[in-house]
PDB file of C-alpha atoms in Angstrom:
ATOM      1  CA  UNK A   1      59.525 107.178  82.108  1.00 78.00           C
ATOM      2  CA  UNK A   2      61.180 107.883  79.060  1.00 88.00           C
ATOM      3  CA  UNK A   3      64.092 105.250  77.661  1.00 88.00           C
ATOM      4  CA  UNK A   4      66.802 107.387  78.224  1.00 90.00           C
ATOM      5  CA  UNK A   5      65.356 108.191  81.579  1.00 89.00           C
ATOM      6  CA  UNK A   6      65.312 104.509  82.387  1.00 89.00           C
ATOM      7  CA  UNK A   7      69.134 104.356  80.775  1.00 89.00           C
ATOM      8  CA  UNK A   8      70.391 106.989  83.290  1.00 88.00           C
ATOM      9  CA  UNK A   9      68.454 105.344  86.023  1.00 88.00           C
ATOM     10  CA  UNK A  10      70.203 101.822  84.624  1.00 87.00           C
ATOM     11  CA  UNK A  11      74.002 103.282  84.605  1.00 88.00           C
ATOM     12  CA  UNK A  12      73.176 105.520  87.641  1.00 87.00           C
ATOM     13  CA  UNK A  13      72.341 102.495  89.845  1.00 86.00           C
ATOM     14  CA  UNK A  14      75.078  99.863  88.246  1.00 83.00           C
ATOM     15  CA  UNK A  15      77.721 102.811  89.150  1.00 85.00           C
ATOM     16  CA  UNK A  16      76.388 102.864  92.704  1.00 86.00           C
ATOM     17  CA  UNK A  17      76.354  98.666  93.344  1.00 81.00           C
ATOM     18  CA  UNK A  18      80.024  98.590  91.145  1.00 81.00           C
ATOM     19  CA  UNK A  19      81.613  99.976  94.367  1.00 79.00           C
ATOM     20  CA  UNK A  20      80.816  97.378  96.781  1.00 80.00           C
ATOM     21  CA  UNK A  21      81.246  94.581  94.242  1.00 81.00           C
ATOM     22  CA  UNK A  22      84.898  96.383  93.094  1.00 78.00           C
ATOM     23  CA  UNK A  23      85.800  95.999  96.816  1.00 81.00           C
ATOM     24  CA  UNK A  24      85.089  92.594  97.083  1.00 87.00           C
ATOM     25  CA  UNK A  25      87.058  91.868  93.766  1.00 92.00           C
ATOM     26  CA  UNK A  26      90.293  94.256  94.070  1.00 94.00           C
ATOM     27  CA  UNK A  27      93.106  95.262  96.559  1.00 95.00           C
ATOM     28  CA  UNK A  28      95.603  97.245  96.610  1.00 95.00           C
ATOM     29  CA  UNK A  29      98.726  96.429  98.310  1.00 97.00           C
ATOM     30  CA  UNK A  30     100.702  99.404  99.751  1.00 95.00           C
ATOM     31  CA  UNK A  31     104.870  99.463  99.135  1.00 96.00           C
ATOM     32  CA  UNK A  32     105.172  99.649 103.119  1.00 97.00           C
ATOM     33  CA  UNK A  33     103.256  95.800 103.433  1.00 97.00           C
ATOM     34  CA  UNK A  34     103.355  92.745 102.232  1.00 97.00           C
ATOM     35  CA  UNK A  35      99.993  90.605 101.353  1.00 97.00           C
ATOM     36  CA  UNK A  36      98.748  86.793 101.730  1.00 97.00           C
ATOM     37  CA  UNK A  37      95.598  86.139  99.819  1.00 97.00           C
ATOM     38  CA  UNK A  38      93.978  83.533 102.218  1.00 97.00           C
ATOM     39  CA  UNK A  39      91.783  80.964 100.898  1.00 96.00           C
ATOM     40  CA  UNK A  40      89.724  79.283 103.368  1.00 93.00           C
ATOM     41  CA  UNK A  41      92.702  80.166 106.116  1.00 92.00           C
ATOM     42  CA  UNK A  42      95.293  78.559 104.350  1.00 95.00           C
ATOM     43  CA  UNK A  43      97.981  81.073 102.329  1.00 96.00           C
ATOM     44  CA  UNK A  44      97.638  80.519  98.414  1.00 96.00           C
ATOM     45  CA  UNK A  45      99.221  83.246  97.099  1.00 96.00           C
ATOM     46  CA  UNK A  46     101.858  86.090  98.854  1.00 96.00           C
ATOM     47  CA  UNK A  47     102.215  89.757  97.259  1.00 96.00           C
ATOM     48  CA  UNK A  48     105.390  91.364  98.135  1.00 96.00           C
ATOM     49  CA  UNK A  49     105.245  94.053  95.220  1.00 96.00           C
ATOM     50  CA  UNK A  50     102.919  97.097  95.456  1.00 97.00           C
ATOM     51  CA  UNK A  51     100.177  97.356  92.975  1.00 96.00           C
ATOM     52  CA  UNK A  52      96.391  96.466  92.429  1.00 96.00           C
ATOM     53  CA  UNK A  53      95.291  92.804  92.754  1.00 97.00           C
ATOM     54  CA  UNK A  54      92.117  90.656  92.156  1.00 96.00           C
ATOM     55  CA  UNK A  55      90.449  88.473  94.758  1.00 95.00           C
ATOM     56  CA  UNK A  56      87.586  86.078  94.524  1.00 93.00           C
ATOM     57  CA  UNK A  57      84.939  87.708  96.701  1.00 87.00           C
ATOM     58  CA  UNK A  58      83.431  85.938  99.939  1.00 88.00           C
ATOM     59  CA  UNK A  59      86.118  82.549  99.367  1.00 93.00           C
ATOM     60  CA  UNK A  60      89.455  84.777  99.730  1.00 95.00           C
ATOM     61  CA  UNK A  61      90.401  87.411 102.032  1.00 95.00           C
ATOM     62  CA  UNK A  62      93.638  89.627 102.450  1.00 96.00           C
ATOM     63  CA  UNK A  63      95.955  89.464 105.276  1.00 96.00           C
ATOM     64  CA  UNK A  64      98.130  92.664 105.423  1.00 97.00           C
ATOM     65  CA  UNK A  65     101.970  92.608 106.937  1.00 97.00           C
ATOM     66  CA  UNK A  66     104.302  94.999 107.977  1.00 97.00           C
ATOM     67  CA  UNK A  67     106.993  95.043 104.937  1.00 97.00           C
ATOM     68  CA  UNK A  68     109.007  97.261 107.138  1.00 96.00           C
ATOM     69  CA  UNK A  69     111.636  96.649 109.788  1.00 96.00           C
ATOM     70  CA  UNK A  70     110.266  95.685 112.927  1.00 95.00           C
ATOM     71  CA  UNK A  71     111.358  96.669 116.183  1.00 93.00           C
ATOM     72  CA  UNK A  72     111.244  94.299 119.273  1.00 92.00           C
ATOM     73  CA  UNK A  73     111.893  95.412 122.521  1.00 86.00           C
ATOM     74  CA  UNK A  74     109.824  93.896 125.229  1.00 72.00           C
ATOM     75  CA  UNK A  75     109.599  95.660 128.709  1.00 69.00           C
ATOM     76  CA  UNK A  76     109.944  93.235 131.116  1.00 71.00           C
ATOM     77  CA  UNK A  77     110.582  90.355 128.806  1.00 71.00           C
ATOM     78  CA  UNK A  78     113.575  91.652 127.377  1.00 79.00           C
ATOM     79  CA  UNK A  79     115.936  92.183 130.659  1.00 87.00           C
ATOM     80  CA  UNK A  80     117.794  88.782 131.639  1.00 88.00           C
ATOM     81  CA  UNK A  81     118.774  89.636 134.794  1.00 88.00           C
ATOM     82  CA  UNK A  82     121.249  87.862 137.547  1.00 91.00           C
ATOM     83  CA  UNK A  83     122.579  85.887 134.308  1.00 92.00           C
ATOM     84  CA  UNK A  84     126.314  84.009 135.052  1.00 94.00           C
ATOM     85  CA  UNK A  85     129.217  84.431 133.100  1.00 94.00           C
ATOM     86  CA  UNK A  86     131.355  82.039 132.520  1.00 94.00           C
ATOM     87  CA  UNK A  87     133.844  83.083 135.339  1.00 94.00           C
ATOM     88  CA  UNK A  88     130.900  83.450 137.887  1.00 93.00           C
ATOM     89  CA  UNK A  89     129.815  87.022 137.416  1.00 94.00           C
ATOM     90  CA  UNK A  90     125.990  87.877 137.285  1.00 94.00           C
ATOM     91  CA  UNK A  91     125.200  90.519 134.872  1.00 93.00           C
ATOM     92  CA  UNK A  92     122.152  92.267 134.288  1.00 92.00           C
ATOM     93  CA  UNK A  93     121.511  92.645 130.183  1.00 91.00           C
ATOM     94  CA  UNK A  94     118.646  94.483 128.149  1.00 91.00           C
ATOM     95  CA  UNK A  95     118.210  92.875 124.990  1.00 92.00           C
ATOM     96  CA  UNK A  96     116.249  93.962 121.727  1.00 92.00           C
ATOM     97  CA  UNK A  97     116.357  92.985 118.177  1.00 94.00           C
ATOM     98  CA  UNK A  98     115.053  93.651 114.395  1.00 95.00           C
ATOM     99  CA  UNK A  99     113.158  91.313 112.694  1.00 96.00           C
ATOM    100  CA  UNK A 100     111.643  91.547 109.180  1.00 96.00           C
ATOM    101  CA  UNK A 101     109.387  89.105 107.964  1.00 97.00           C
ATOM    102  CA  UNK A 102     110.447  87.685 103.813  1.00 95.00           C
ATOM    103  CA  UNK A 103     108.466  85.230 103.124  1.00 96.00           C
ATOM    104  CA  UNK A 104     104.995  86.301 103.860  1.00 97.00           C
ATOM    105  CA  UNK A 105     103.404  82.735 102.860  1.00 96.00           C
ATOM    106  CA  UNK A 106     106.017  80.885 105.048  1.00 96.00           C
ATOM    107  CA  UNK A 107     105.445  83.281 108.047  1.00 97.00           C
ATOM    108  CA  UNK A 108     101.071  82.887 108.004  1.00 97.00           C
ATOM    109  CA  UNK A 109     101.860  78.850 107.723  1.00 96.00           C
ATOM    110  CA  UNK A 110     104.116  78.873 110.505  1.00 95.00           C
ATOM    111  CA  UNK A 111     103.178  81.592 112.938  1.00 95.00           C
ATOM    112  CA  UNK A 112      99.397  83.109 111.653  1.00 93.00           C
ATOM    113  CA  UNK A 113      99.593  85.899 113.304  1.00 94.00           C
ATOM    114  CA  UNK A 114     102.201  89.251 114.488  1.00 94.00           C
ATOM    115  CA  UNK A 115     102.139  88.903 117.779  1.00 94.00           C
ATOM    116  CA  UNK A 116     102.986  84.781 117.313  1.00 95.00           C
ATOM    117  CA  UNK A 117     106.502  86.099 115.517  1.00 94.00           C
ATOM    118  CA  UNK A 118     106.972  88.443 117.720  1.00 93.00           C
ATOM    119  CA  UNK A 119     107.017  86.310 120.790  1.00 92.00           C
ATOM    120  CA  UNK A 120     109.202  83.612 118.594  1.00 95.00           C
ATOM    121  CA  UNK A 121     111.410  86.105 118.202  1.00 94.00           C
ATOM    122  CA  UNK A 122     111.333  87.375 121.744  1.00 92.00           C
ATOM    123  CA  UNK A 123     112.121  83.335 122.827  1.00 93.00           C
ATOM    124  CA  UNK A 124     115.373  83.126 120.017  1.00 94.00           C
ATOM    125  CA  UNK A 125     116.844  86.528 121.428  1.00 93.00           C
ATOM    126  CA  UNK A 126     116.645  85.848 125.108  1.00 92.00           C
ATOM    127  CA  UNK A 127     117.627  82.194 124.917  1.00 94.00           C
ATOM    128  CA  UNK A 128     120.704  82.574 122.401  1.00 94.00           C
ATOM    129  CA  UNK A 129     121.927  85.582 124.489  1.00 93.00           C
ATOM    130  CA  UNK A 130     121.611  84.205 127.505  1.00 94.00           C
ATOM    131  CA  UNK A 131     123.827  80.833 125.669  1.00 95.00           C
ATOM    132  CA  UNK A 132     126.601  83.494 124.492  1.00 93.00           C
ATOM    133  CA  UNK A 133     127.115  84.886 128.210  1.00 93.00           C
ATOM    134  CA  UNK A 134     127.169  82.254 129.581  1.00 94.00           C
ATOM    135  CA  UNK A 135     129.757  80.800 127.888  1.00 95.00           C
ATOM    136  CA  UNK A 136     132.157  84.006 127.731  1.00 93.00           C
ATOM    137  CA  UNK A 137     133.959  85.703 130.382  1.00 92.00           C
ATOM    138  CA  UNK A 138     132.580  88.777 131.515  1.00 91.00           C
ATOM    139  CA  UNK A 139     135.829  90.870 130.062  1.00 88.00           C
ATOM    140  CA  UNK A 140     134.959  89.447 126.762  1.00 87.00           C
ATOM    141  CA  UNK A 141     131.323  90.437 126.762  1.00 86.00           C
ATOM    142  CA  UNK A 142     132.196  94.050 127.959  1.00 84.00           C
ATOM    143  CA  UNK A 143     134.952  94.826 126.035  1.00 73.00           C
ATOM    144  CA  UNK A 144     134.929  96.850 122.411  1.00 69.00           C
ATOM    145  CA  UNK A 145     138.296  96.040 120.951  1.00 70.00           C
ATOM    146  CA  UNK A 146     139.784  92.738 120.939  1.00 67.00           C
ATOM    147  CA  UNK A 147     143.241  94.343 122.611  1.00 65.00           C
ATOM    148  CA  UNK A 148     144.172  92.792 125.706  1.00 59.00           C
TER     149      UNK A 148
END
């Protein structure tokens, strides 16, 4: 084998193993997510801008979030039903809500995971609605004007 044989074999197999080791280094995050560069589990760092960023590989890893508006709406979870008003009516209500998540680091400390904010968010919405009837007339939840 010539040298220049062996140099093309050289850069030929460095391109080939720079791949894997690239991926291990970089990531890109998307504009539609947001990122928390874990270390060990715990959040050290939080990417809310797109663009490429650098990792150590094997000690950090790369949770991705929705960046985007997030729509909850729970089957049987979001109906209250038989709720009273404050003058003794029951009411059936459907309830949904949107959520967003802004602080990425905040969110992984607190809730780790989607479906944990999700379900936070599904126990805020039912319990603060079910609060606000109860404590208002059932004219005054209906109605869309405040004439009387």
């Amino acid at each position: 084998m010539t040298p220049r044989q062996r140099l093309a074999a050289f850069l030929g197999l460095a391109l080939i193993l720079s791949v894997p080791i690239a991926r291990g280094v970089c990531y890109v995050v998307d504009e539609r997510e947001l990122a928390v560069l874990l270390q060990f589990g715990e959040p050290i760092a939080s990417r809310t801008k797109p663009g490429l960023y650098f990792k150590l590989p094997f000690v950090q890893e790369v949770l991705r979030l929705p960046k985007t508006l997030q729509v909850w709406h729970g089957a049987r979870q979001a109906k209250l039903v038989d709720v009273p008003t404050a003058d003794g009516k029951k009411i059936e209500v459907t309830l949904w809500a949107v959520w967003r998540i802004t602080d990425p680091s905040q969110f992984v400390r607190t809730l780790r995971t989607l479906e944990n904010g999700e379900s936070r968010v599904k126990e805020f919405v039912r319990s603060v609605a079910r609060d606000t009837i109860t404590t208002h007339n059932l004219a005054e939840i209906i109605r869309s004007t405040d004439r009387k």
